[in-house]
mmCIF file of C-alpha atoms in Angstrom:
data_model
loop_
_atom_site.group_PDB
_atom_site.id
_atom_site.type_symbol
_atom_site.label_atom_id
_atom_site.label_comp_id
_atom_site.label_asym_id
_atom_site.label_seq_id
_atom_site.Cartn_x
_atom_site.Cartn_y
_atom_site.Cartn_z
ATOM 1 C CA MET T 1 -20.201 1.831 13.530
ATOM 2 C CA ALA T 2 -18.530 0.011 11.251
ATOM 3 C CA PHE T 3 -15.986 -3.352 12.050
ATOM 4 C CA PHE T 4 -13.396 -4.404 10.607
ATOM 5 C CA TYR T 5 -9.835 -7.012 10.838
ATOM 6 C CA GLU T 6 -6.447 -6.097 9.366
ATOM 7 C CA PHE T 7 -4.286 -9.046 8.536
ATOM 8 C CA PHE T 8 -0.757 -7.698 8.258
ATOM 9 C CA ALA T 9 -1.254 -5.153 9.896
ATOM 10 C CA GLY T 10 2.481 -3.584 10.313
ATOM 11 C CA GLY T 11 2.065 -0.359 12.209
ATOM 12 C CA GLY T 12 -1.703 -0.408 11.298
ATOM 13 C CA MET T 13 -1.730 1.800 8.546
ATOM 14 C CA VAL T 14 -5.076 1.025 7.065
ATOM 15 C CA ARG T 15 -6.653 1.683 10.872
ATOM 16 C CA GLU T 16 -5.259 5.312 10.829
ATOM 17 C CA ALA T 17 -6.869 5.685 6.706
ATOM 18 C CA LEU T 18 -10.177 4.010 7.788
ATOM 19 C CA GLY T 19 -10.412 6.796 11.054
ATOM 20 C CA PRO T 20 -13.325 6.521 14.562
ATOM 21 C CA THR T 21 -15.541 5.705 12.841
ATOM 22 C CA TRP T 22 -14.932 2.131 12.091
ATOM 23 C CA ASN T 23 -14.173 0.043 14.991
ATOM 24 C CA CYS T 24 -11.103 -2.922 14.411
ATOM 25 C CA LEU T 25 -12.083 -6.193 15.981
ATOM 26 C CA LEU T 26 -8.625 -7.408 15.262
ATOM 27 C CA SER T 27 -5.016 -6.913 14.098
ATOM 28 C CA ASN T 28 -2.804 -9.492 13.368
ATOM 29 C CA ASP T 29 0.509 -9.540 11.857
ATOM 30 C CA PHE T 30 3.604 -11.778 12.569
ATOM 31 C CA CYS T 31 6.472 -9.409 12.811
ATOM 32 C CA GLN T 32 7.141 -8.021 16.628
ATOM 33 C CA LYS T 33 8.433 -5.154 15.663
ATOM 34 C CA LYS T 34 5.409 -3.888 13.405
ATOM 35 C CA ALA T 35 3.828 -4.801 16.152
ATOM 36 C CA ASP T 36 5.956 -2.604 18.791
ATOM 37 C CA ALA T 37 5.540 0.525 16.004
ATOM 38 C CA TYR T 38 1.198 -0.791 15.997
ATOM 39 C CA ILE T 39 1.184 -1.156 19.881
ATOM 40 C CA ALA T 40 2.710 2.257 20.127
ATOM 41 C CA ASN T 41 0.170 4.048 17.970
ATOM 42 C CA TRP T 42 -2.787 2.196 18.618
ATOM 43 C CA GLY T 43 -2.242 -0.441 22.003
ATOM 44 C CA ASP T 44 -2.366 -3.669 21.973
ATOM 45 C CA ALA T 45 -5.892 -4.872 22.943
ATOM 46 C CA GLU T 46 -6.532 -5.802 19.666
ATOM 47 C CA LEU T 47 -3.293 -7.017 18.339
ATOM 48 C CA VAL T 48 -2.266 -10.542 18.047
ATOM 49 C CA VAL T 49 1.120 -10.944 17.008
ATOM 50 C CA GLU T 50 1.141 -14.657 15.444
ATOM 51 C CA ASP T 51 1.722 -16.592 12.045
ATOM 52 C CA ILE T 52 -2.166 -16.504 10.033
ATOM 53 C CA SER T 53 -1.818 -19.962 9.029
ATOM 54 C CA LYS T 54 -2.207 -20.366 13.242
ATOM 55 C CA LEU T 55 -4.730 -17.962 14.063
ATOM 56 C CA LYS T 56 -7.971 -17.965 15.252
ATOM 57 C CA ILE T 57 -10.620 -15.847 15.282
ATOM 58 C CA PRO T 58 -12.852 -15.339 18.633
ATOM 59 C CA VAL T 59 -16.569 -16.671 18.604
ATOM 60 C CA ALA T 60 -17.682 -13.207 20.475
ATOM 61 C CA PHE T 61 -16.796 -11.567 17.985
ATOM 62 C CA PRO T 62 -19.220 -9.246 15.760
ATOM 63 C CA ARG T 63 -19.263 -10.485 12.006
ATOM 64 C CA ALA T 64 -16.345 -7.400 10.368
ATOM 65 C CA ASP T 65 -18.283 -5.640 8.063
ATOM 66 C CA LEU T 66 -14.237 -5.732 6.291
ATOM 67 C CA ALA T 67 -11.484 -8.127 6.044
ATOM 68 C CA TRP T 68 -8.177 -5.751 4.897
ATOM 69 C CA ALA T 69 -5.466 -8.279 4.128
ATOM 70 C CA SER T 70 -1.898 -6.426 1.868
ATOM 71 C CA PHE T 71 -0.520 -10.006 2.004
ATOM 72 C CA PRO T 72 4.117 -10.067 1.599
ATOM 73 C CA CYS T 73 4.269 -9.227 -1.822
ATOM 74 C CA GLN T 74 8.287 -10.263 -1.841
ATOM 75 C CA ASP T 75 7.086 -12.967 -4.554
ATOM 76 C CA LEU T 76 4.860 -11.462 -6.738
ATOM 77 C CA SER T 77 6.831 -8.428 -7.085
ATOM 78 C CA LEU T 78 8.400 -7.666 -10.868
ATOM 79 C CA ALA T 79 11.780 -7.401 -8.877
ATOM 80 C CA GLY T 80 11.453 -10.492 -6.676
ATOM 81 C CA ASN T 81 12.373 -14.039 -7.228
ATOM 82 C CA GLY T 82 8.785 -15.073 -9.028
ATOM 83 C CA ALA T 83 8.217 -18.279 -6.931
ATOM 84 C CA GLY T 84 4.743 -16.578 -6.191
ATOM 85 C CA LEU T 85 1.683 -17.514 -4.508
ATOM 86 C CA SER T 86 3.959 -20.619 -3.524
ATOM 87 C CA GLY T 87 6.757 -18.627 -2.489
ATOM 88 C CA GLU T 88 8.093 -19.030 1.571
ATOM 89 C CA LYS T 89 6.650 -15.398 1.969
ATOM 90 C CA SER T 90 3.588 -14.110 -0.363
ATOM 91 C CA SER T 91 2.100 -18.010 0.545
ATOM 92 C CA ALA T 92 1.008 -16.454 3.706
ATOM 93 C CA PHE T 93 -2.624 -15.046 1.641
ATOM 94 C CA TRP T 94 -3.470 -18.521 1.877
ATOM 95 C CA GLY T 95 -3.395 -18.609 5.564
ATOM 96 C CA PHE T 96 -5.658 -15.562 4.874
ATOM 97 C CA VAL T 97 -7.836 -18.209 2.678
ATOM 98 C CA LYS T 98 -8.181 -19.836 5.949
ATOM 99 C CA VAL T 99 -8.938 -17.937 7.953
ATOM 100 C CA MET T 100 -12.434 -16.990 6.148
ATOM 101 C CA LYS T 101 -12.793 -20.032 5.010
ATOM 102 C CA ARG T 102 -13.334 -20.535 8.584
ATOM 103 C CA LEU T 103 -15.036 -17.623 9.250
ATOM 104 C CA LYS T 104 -17.366 -18.258 6.186
ATOM 105 C CA ARG T 105 -18.141 -22.283 8.233
ATOM 106 C CA ARG T 106 -19.725 -20.605 10.946
ATOM 107 C CA GLY T 107 -21.664 -17.939 9.250
ATOM 108 C CA ASP T 108 -19.318 -14.702 10.311
ATOM 109 C CA GLN T 109 -17.603 -14.284 6.814
ATOM 110 C CA PRO T 110 -17.003 -10.424 5.999
ATOM 111 C CA ARG T 111 -19.374 -8.477 4.055
ATOM 112 C CA LEU T 112 -16.247 -7.247 2.119
ATOM 113 C CA ILE T 113 -12.141 -8.056 1.179
ATOM 114 C CA CYS T 114 -9.910 -5.306 0.394
ATOM 115 C CA VAL T 115 -6.452 -7.639 -0.682
ATOM 116 C CA GLU T 116 -3.495 -5.406 -1.638
ATOM 117 C CA ASN T 117 -0.456 -6.363 -3.320
ATOM 118 C CA VAL T 118 2.211 -4.892 -5.966
ATOM 119 C CA VAL T 119 0.709 -4.315 -9.353
ATOM 120 C CA GLY T 120 2.952 -7.784 -10.237
ATOM 121 C CA THR T 121 0.381 -9.867 -9.004
ATOM 122 C CA LEU T 122 -1.365 -9.485 -11.913
ATOM 123 C CA THR T 123 1.054 -10.973 -14.191
ATOM 124 C CA SER T 124 2.797 -13.176 -11.526
ATOM 125 C CA GLY T 125 3.077 -16.622 -13.035
ATOM 126 C CA ASP T 126 1.624 -15.941 -16.411
ATOM 127 C CA GLY T 127 -1.696 -14.915 -14.787
ATOM 128 C CA LYS T 128 -1.904 -17.867 -12.801
ATOM 129 C CA ASP T 129 -1.566 -16.557 -9.518
ATOM 130 C CA PHE T 130 -4.169 -13.623 -10.390
ATOM 131 C CA SER T 131 -6.484 -16.335 -11.483
ATOM 132 C CA LEU T 132 -5.978 -18.674 -7.547
ATOM 133 C CA ILE T 133 -6.659 -15.256 -6.194
ATOM 134 C CA VAL T 134 -9.777 -14.580 -7.398
ATOM 135 C CA ASP T 135 -11.269 -17.938 -7.240
ATOM 136 C CA ALA T 136 -9.963 -17.773 -3.826
ATOM 137 C CA LEU T 137 -12.604 -15.411 -3.578
ATOM 138 C CA THR T 138 -15.305 -16.576 -5.688
ATOM 139 C CA SER T 139 -15.514 -19.823 -3.826
ATOM 140 C CA LEU T 140 -16.129 -17.948 -0.602
ATOM 141 C CA GLY T 141 -19.209 -16.608 -1.796
ATOM 142 C CA TYR T 142 -18.157 -13.443 -3.110
ATOM 143 C CA LEU T 143 -17.895 -10.412 -6.228
ATOM 144 C CA VAL T 144 -14.781 -9.572 -6.977
ATOM 145 C CA GLY T 145 -13.154 -6.697 -9.276
ATOM 146 C CA ALA T 146 -9.799 -5.096 -9.098
ATOM 147 C CA VAL T 147 -7.817 -1.555 -9.496
ATOM 148 C CA VAL T 148 -5.147 -0.321 -9.731
ATOM 149 C CA ILE T 149 -4.382 3.275 -7.989
ATOM 150 C CA ASP T 150 -1.088 5.245 -7.849
ATOM 151 C CA SER T 151 -0.549 7.064 -4.796
ATOM 152 C CA VAL T 152 0.811 9.612 -6.711
ATOM 153 C CA HIS T 153 -3.107 10.792 -6.882
ATOM 154 C CA PHE T 154 -3.009 11.990 -3.028
ATOM 155 C CA VAL T 155 1.024 11.874 -2.046
ATOM 156 C CA PRO T 156 4.050 13.188 -3.499
ATOM 157 C CA GLN T 157 5.121 9.372 -4.249
ATOM 158 C CA SER T 158 4.689 7.186 -7.684
ATOM 159 C CA ARG T 159 3.325 3.874 -6.162
ATOM 160 C CA PRO T 160 0.732 2.259 -7.961
ATOM 161 C CA ARG T 161 -0.478 -1.089 -5.902
ATOM 162 C CA LEU T 162 -3.371 -3.024 -7.104
ATOM 163 C CA PHE T 163 -6.702 -3.376 -5.255
ATOM 164 C CA ILE T 164 -8.474 -6.496 -4.929
ATOM 165 C CA VAL T 165 -12.181 -5.577 -3.957
ATOM 166 C CA ALA T 166 -14.229 -8.790 -2.980
ATOM 167 C CA ALA T 167 -18.166 -8.056 -2.075
ATOM 168 C CA SER T 168 -20.615 -10.419 -0.512
ATOM 169 C CA SER T 169 -22.925 -11.675 -3.145
ATOM 170 C CA GLU T 170 -25.425 -11.546 -0.988
ATOM 171 C CA ILE T 171 -25.492 -7.767 -0.327
ATOM 172 C CA GLU T 172 -26.624 -5.123 -2.584
ATOM 173 C CA LEU T 173 -23.862 -3.117 -3.882
ATOM 174 C CA PRO T 174 -24.932 0.477 -4.685
ATOM 175 C CA PRO T 175 -25.462 0.624 -8.560
ATOM 176 C CA GLU T 176 -22.980 4.135 -8.675
ATOM 177 C CA ILE T 177 -20.260 2.232 -7.551
ATOM 178 C CA THR T 178 -20.183 0.272 -10.117
ATOM 179 C CA SER T 179 -19.969 0.543 -14.338
ATOM 180 C CA GLY T 180 -20.305 -1.888 -16.492
ATOM 181 C CA GLY T 181 -17.402 -1.572 -18.406
ATOM 182 C CA PRO T 182 -13.306 -0.554 -17.241
ATOM 183 C CA SER T 183 -12.427 2.785 -16.157
ATOM 184 C CA ALA T 184 -9.282 4.408 -17.697
ATOM 185 C CA ALA T 185 -8.198 5.885 -14.163
ATOM 186 C CA TRP T 186 -8.746 2.378 -12.399
ATOM 187 C CA HIS T 187 -8.270 0.044 -14.821
ATOM 188 C CA PRO T 188 -5.223 -0.421 -16.938
ATOM 189 C CA ALA T 189 -3.866 -3.011 -19.541
ATOM 190 C CA SER T 190 -2.405 -4.707 -16.859
ATOM 191 C CA ILE T 191 -5.914 -5.504 -15.429
ATOM 192 C CA LEU T 192 -7.806 -6.202 -18.978
ATOM 193 C CA ARG T 193 -5.213 -8.243 -20.154
ATOM 194 C CA ALA T 194 -5.636 -10.025 -16.323
ATOM 195 C CA TYR T 195 -9.844 -10.028 -16.689
ATOM 196 C CA ASN T 196 -9.096 -11.236 -19.836
ATOM 197 C CA SER T 197 -7.359 -14.227 -19.144
ATOM 198 C CA LEU T 198 -9.418 -15.049 -16.400
ATOM 199 C CA HIS T 199 -11.938 -18.178 -16.671
ATOM 200 C CA GLU T 200 -15.815 -17.635 -17.738
ATOM 201 C CA LYS T 201 -16.948 -18.473 -14.065
ATOM 202 C CA GLN T 202 -14.878 -15.997 -12.779
ATOM 203 C CA ARG T 203 -15.492 -13.318 -14.940
ATOM 204 C CA ASP T 204 -19.082 -14.598 -14.133
ATOM 205 C CA ARG T 205 -18.308 -13.076 -10.578
ATOM 206 C CA TRP T 206 -16.638 -10.241 -12.106
ATOM 207 C CA VAL T 207 -17.228 -5.837 -10.909
ATOM 208 C CA TRP T 208 -16.051 -2.933 -12.544
ATOM 209 C CA TRP T 209 -15.697 -0.733 -9.889
ATOM 210 C CA ASN T 210 -16.506 2.767 -10.337
ATOM 211 C CA LEU T 211 -14.167 5.109 -8.375
ATOM 212 C CA SER T 212 -14.584 8.977 -8.708
ATOM 213 C CA GLU T 213 -10.843 10.447 -9.386
ATOM 214 C CA PRO T 214 -9.267 12.641 -6.551
ATOM 215 C CA ASN T 215 -10.198 16.249 -7.619
ATOM 216 C CA GLN T 216 -7.755 17.959 -3.926
ATOM 217 C CA PRO T 217 -4.362 18.795 -4.331
ATOM 218 C CA VAL T 218 -1.281 16.863 -4.291
ATOM 219 C CA PRO T 219 1.554 18.353 -2.078
ATOM 220 C CA ARG T 220 4.663 18.561 -3.851
ATOM 221 C CA LEU T 221 8.270 16.893 -2.409
ATOM 222 C CA ILE T 222 9.507 20.059 -0.997
ATOM 223 C CA ASP T 223 6.672 20.001 0.640
ATOM 224 C CA VAL T 224 7.374 17.480 2.572
ATOM 225 C CA VAL T 225 10.987 17.551 3.402
ATOM 226 C CA GLU T 226 12.338 18.318 7.356
ATOM 227 C CA CYS T 227 14.418 21.915 7.230
ATOM 228 C CA ASP T 228 16.569 19.641 10.079
ATOM 229 C CA PRO T 229 15.503 16.452 9.631
ATOM 230 C CA ILE T 230 15.914 13.780 12.555
ATOM 231 C CA GLY T 231 17.432 10.383 12.060
ATOM 232 C CA VAL T 232 19.758 11.084 9.663
ATOM 233 C CA LYS T 233 22.996 13.395 8.446
ATOM 234 C CA TRP T 234 23.523 15.058 5.712
ATOM 235 C CA HIS T 235 26.270 13.470 2.937
ATOM 236 C CA GLU T 236 30.137 14.327 3.032
ATOM 237 C CA PRO T 237 30.675 16.207 -0.308
ATOM 238 C CA ASP T 238 32.840 13.752 -1.424
ATOM 239 C CA TYR T 239 29.824 11.210 -1.306
ATOM 240 C CA THR T 240 27.441 13.786 -2.868
ATOM 241 C CA SER T 241 30.216 14.019 -5.863
ATOM 242 C CA LYS T 242 30.617 9.967 -6.553
ATOM 243 C CA LEU T 243 26.894 10.101 -6.541
ATOM 244 C CA MET T 244 26.717 12.530 -9.406
ATOM 245 C CA GLN T 245 29.403 10.094 -10.615
ATOM 246 C CA PHE T 246 27.174 7.351 -10.751
ATOM 247 C CA MET T 247 25.293 9.551 -12.750
ATOM 248 C CA ASP T 248 24.608 9.531 -16.864
ATOM 249 C CA SER T 249 24.481 12.080 -19.180
ATOM 250 C CA ASN T 250 20.266 12.111 -19.566
ATOM 251 C CA ASN T 251 20.421 12.534 -15.467
ATOM 252 C CA ARG T 252 23.441 15.019 -15.181
ATOM 253 C CA ARG T 253 21.016 17.131 -17.015
ATOM 254 C CA LYS T 254 18.213 17.082 -15.210
ATOM 255 C CA VAL T 255 20.908 18.185 -12.588
ATOM 256 C CA MET T 256 21.973 21.234 -14.581
ATOM 257 C CA GLY T 257 18.558 22.487 -15.415
ATOM 258 C CA ALA T 258 17.687 22.020 -11.670
ATOM 259 C CA GLN T 259 20.426 24.285 -10.749
ATOM 260 C CA ALA T 260 20.088 26.562 -13.677
ATOM 261 C CA SER T 261 16.548 27.625 -12.045
ATOM 262 C CA GLY T 262 18.201 29.547 -8.883
ATOM 263 C CA LYS T 263 15.869 27.989 -7.158
ATOM 264 C CA LEU T 264 15.939 25.353 -4.030
ATOM 265 C CA ASN T 265 15.155 22.400 -6.151
ATOM 266 C CA VAL T 266 14.423 18.793 -3.871
ATOM 267 C CA GLY T 267 14.989 15.744 -6.287
ATOM 268 C CA GLY T 268 14.243 11.925 -5.242
ATOM 269 C CA VAL T 269 17.259 9.663 -6.029
ATOM 270 C CA TYR T 270 17.709 5.919 -6.832
ATOM 271 C CA ILE T 271 21.324 3.968 -7.080
ATOM 272 C CA ARG T 272 20.441 0.930 -8.802
ATOM 273 C CA THR T 273 23.133 -1.795 -10.589
ATOM 274 C CA ARG T 274 23.563 -2.204 -13.704
ATOM 275 C CA ASN T 275 25.255 -4.412 -15.677
ATOM 276 C CA GLY T 276 27.809 -4.355 -12.078
ATOM 277 C CA VAL T 277 28.370 -1.121 -12.311
ATOM 278 C CA PRO T 278 25.644 1.154 -10.298
ATOM 279 C CA ARG T 279 23.962 3.904 -11.227
ATOM 280 C CA ALA T 280 22.255 7.024 -10.051
ATOM 281 C CA GLU T 281 18.659 8.061 -10.797
ATOM 282 C CA VAL T 282 17.106 11.613 -9.890
ATOM 283 C CA ARG T 283 14.084 13.004 -10.942
ATOM 284 C CA PHE T 284 12.768 16.788 -10.343
ATOM 285 C CA ASP T 285 9.303 16.224 -11.198
ATOM 286 C CA GLY T 286 8.631 16.841 -7.368
ATOM 287 C CA ILE T 287 7.682 13.340 -6.659
ATOM 288 C CA ALA T 288 9.673 10.690 -4.883
ATOM 289 C CA GLY T 289 10.048 7.566 -6.142
ATOM 290 C CA CYS T 290 8.600 4.353 -4.882
ATOM 291 C CA LEU T 291 9.793 3.263 -1.125
ATOM 292 C CA ARG T 292 10.852 0.205 -0.483
ATOM 293 C CA THR T 293 11.856 -1.834 2.469
ATOM 294 C CA PRO T 294 15.670 -1.768 2.885
ATOM 295 C CA SER T 295 17.574 -3.877 1.303
ATOM 296 C CA GLY T 296 21.131 -3.291 1.739
ATOM 297 C CA GLY T 297 21.417 -0.312 1.404
ATOM 298 C CA SER T 298 21.141 0.463 -2.459
ATOM 299 C CA SER T 299 17.244 0.485 -1.991
ATOM 300 C CA ARG T 300 16.767 3.615 0.090
ATOM 301 C CA GLN T 301 16.299 6.469 -1.332
ATOM 302 C CA THR T 302 18.292 9.598 -1.378
ATOM 303 C CA LEU T 303 17.531 13.520 -1.505
ATOM 304 C CA LEU T 304 19.356 15.774 -3.410
ATOM 305 C CA PHE T 305 18.796 19.155 -2.934
ATOM 306 C CA VAL T 306 19.944 21.839 -5.488
ATOM 307 C CA GLN T 307 20.145 25.804 -5.559
ATOM 308 C CA GLY T 308 22.657 27.058 -7.839
ATOM 309 C CA GLU T 309 25.825 25.696 -7.767
ATOM 310 C CA THR T 310 25.327 23.936 -3.961
ATOM 311 C CA ILE T 311 24.605 20.550 -3.769
ATOM 312 C CA ARG T 312 23.504 18.124 -0.855
ATOM 313 C CA SER T 313 22.479 14.688 -0.348
ATOM 314 C CA ARG T 314 21.169 12.671 2.237
ATOM 315 C CA LEU T 315 19.132 9.796 3.043
ATOM 316 C CA LEU T 316 14.697 10.238 3.220
ATOM 317 C CA SER T 317 14.286 10.531 7.063
ATOM 318 C CA PRO T 318 12.315 8.567 8.752
ATOM 319 C CA ARG T 319 9.530 10.731 8.977
ATOM 320 C CA GLU T 320 9.305 12.649 5.684
ATOM 321 C CA ALA T 321 9.109 8.636 4.078
ATOM 322 C CA ALA T 322 5.477 8.344 6.855
ATOM 323 C CA ARG T 323 4.436 11.581 5.294
ATOM 324 C CA LEU T 324 5.381 10.328 1.749
ATOM 325 C CA MET T 325 2.760 7.564 3.122
ATOM 326 C CA GLY T 326 0.036 10.154 3.818
ATOM 327 C CA LEU T 327 0.633 9.641 7.972
ATOM 328 C CA PRO T 328 0.349 12.340 10.158
ATOM 329 C CA ASP T 329 3.263 13.474 11.964
ATOM 330 C CA SER T 330 1.795 12.407 15.318
ATOM 331 C CA TYR T 331 2.072 9.117 14.507
ATOM 332 C CA LYS T 332 5.005 7.385 16.365
ATOM 333 C CA LEU T 333 7.760 5.899 14.207
ATOM 334 C CA PRO T 334 10.422 3.412 15.458
ATOM 335 C CA GLU T 335 14.222 4.604 16.598
ATOM 336 C CA ARG T 336 15.950 3.104 14.435
ATOM 337 C CA TYR T 337 16.332 4.520 10.662
ATOM 338 C CA ASN T 338 16.174 0.651 9.504
ATOM 339 C CA ASP T 339 12.842 -0.206 11.243
ATOM 340 C CA ALA T 340 10.582 3.525 10.659
ATOM 341 C CA TYR T 341 11.536 3.058 7.148
ATOM 342 C CA HIS T 342 11.048 -0.594 6.683
ATOM 343 C CA LEU T 343 7.624 0.556 8.418
ATOM 344 C CA ALA T 344 6.851 3.174 5.909
ATOM 345 C CA GLY T 345 8.156 1.534 3.033
ATOM 346 C CA ASP T 346 6.081 -1.867 3.491
ATOM 347 C CA GLY T 347 2.683 -0.203 4.372
ATOM 348 C CA VAL T 348 -0.585 1.589 2.233
ATOM 349 C CA VAL T 349 -1.028 4.798 1.322
ATOM 350 C CA VAL T 350 -3.245 6.321 3.523
ATOM 351 C CA PRO T 351 -4.921 8.666 1.720
ATOM 352 C CA VAL T 352 -5.723 5.912 -0.847
ATOM 353 C CA VAL T 353 -6.828 3.591 1.608
ATOM 354 C CA GLN T 354 -9.416 6.639 2.297
ATOM 355 C CA HIS T 355 -10.668 7.132 -0.904
ATOM 356 C CA LEU T 356 -11.720 3.646 -1.078
ATOM 357 C CA SER T 357 -13.573 3.318 2.580
ATOM 358 C CA ARG T 358 -15.088 6.358 0.982
ATOM 359 C CA GLN T 359 -16.289 5.595 -2.734
ATOM 360 C CA VAL T 360 -16.614 1.804 -2.516
ATOM 361 C CA PHE T 361 -16.794 0.449 1.530
ATOM 362 C CA GLU T 362 -18.713 2.842 3.784
ATOM 363 C CA PRO T 363 -21.488 3.601 0.497
ATOM 364 C CA ILE T 364 -22.187 -0.170 0.072
ATOM 365 C CA ILE T 365 -22.407 -0.472 4.271
ATOM 366 C CA LEU T 366 -24.900 2.348 3.667
ATOM 367 C CA ALA T 367 -26.829 0.863 1.655
ATOM 368 C CA ASN T 368 -27.068 -2.102 3.240
ATOM 369 C CA LEU T 369 -26.941 -2.095 7.112
ATOM 370 C CA ALA T 370 -29.356 0.308 8.358
ATOM 371 C CA ASP T 371 -28.871 -1.375 12.017
ATOM 372 C CA HIS T 372 -25.226 0.007 12.482
ATOM 373 C CA ASN T 373 -24.161 3.846 13.488
ATOM 374 C CA LEU T 374 -22.767 4.942 10.453
ATOM 375 C CA GLN T 375 -24.197 8.468 10.030
ATOM 376 C CA GLU T 376 -20.656 9.860 11.015
ATOM 377 C CA VAL T 377 -19.208 7.644 7.762
ATOM 378 C CA ALA T 378 -21.829 9.293 5.316
#
């Protein structure tokens, strides 16, 4: 059995991904609404609802194999305020570092750390914020590497995210999970630029993680939509007509192409404001746009159902949002629409975490911890 901490746990999507062969020692989140969702699915035995800067981990716990931290992205996002790691939300990263330092002092630091956030982390503050994260982890005694994984390889949602994986320098890294240089699949130009901007001492502690590419079939957007959705209603025809009016000629041509096929086509729509004018952008490639936490209403994703002359629209349902995050239908969602959508839009995609675990975490643990009962993982 492997042990983990889940910081900024939300509804426990990392716990869902790691599965029963991983034992959660502690989960932590500051938001009570997310904590309520966590409790509904996992109970409250391991959950501590507290500001991470005030969090204390009991000495009685066994040493964790993994500490996961999906800290707030608002100040790092390309659509955010640019405050970076000094911002009100994203500065919570330093609370996580404080906890890791405390564990190191008592000899209990986790063997692995995974820090997850938006890809904008690589360029925030002209790269300074990424450098600060790497420096914080290497100063704790870790080797550090990063990959960008787009959930589109696993679920019908375009959602690229940055995963910074750190391994204790005291443990052995199986040779098959590292490489001598970057991979086109997991190390885009943004990572290469961020790596090249690091100080020499930071680059000396860098690891190029080597993951296999997924080969399982990926469902399409039409495969995850509900026939009789719960929690949302179909828009009135006037609203759907207005939605079409918000589209430019390029997006209207996409709708016309969907109509011409004669088949049922489902597209994802976002309404964005350009120069004070609302614009609707639609895609019919079988992939939903990236889920975002709802703010005001403009960031809620709309679905457009097109079949011949019939065009209908409605918001994405909570269950559909959960499916786009790879959550099973057995996962219990909050009753209020905004709470459920926020929980999904603020979470991590389950099969992405599973892929990281199988490709990196579990091989490291199996190579180093003969006393762990990980036959089921193997």
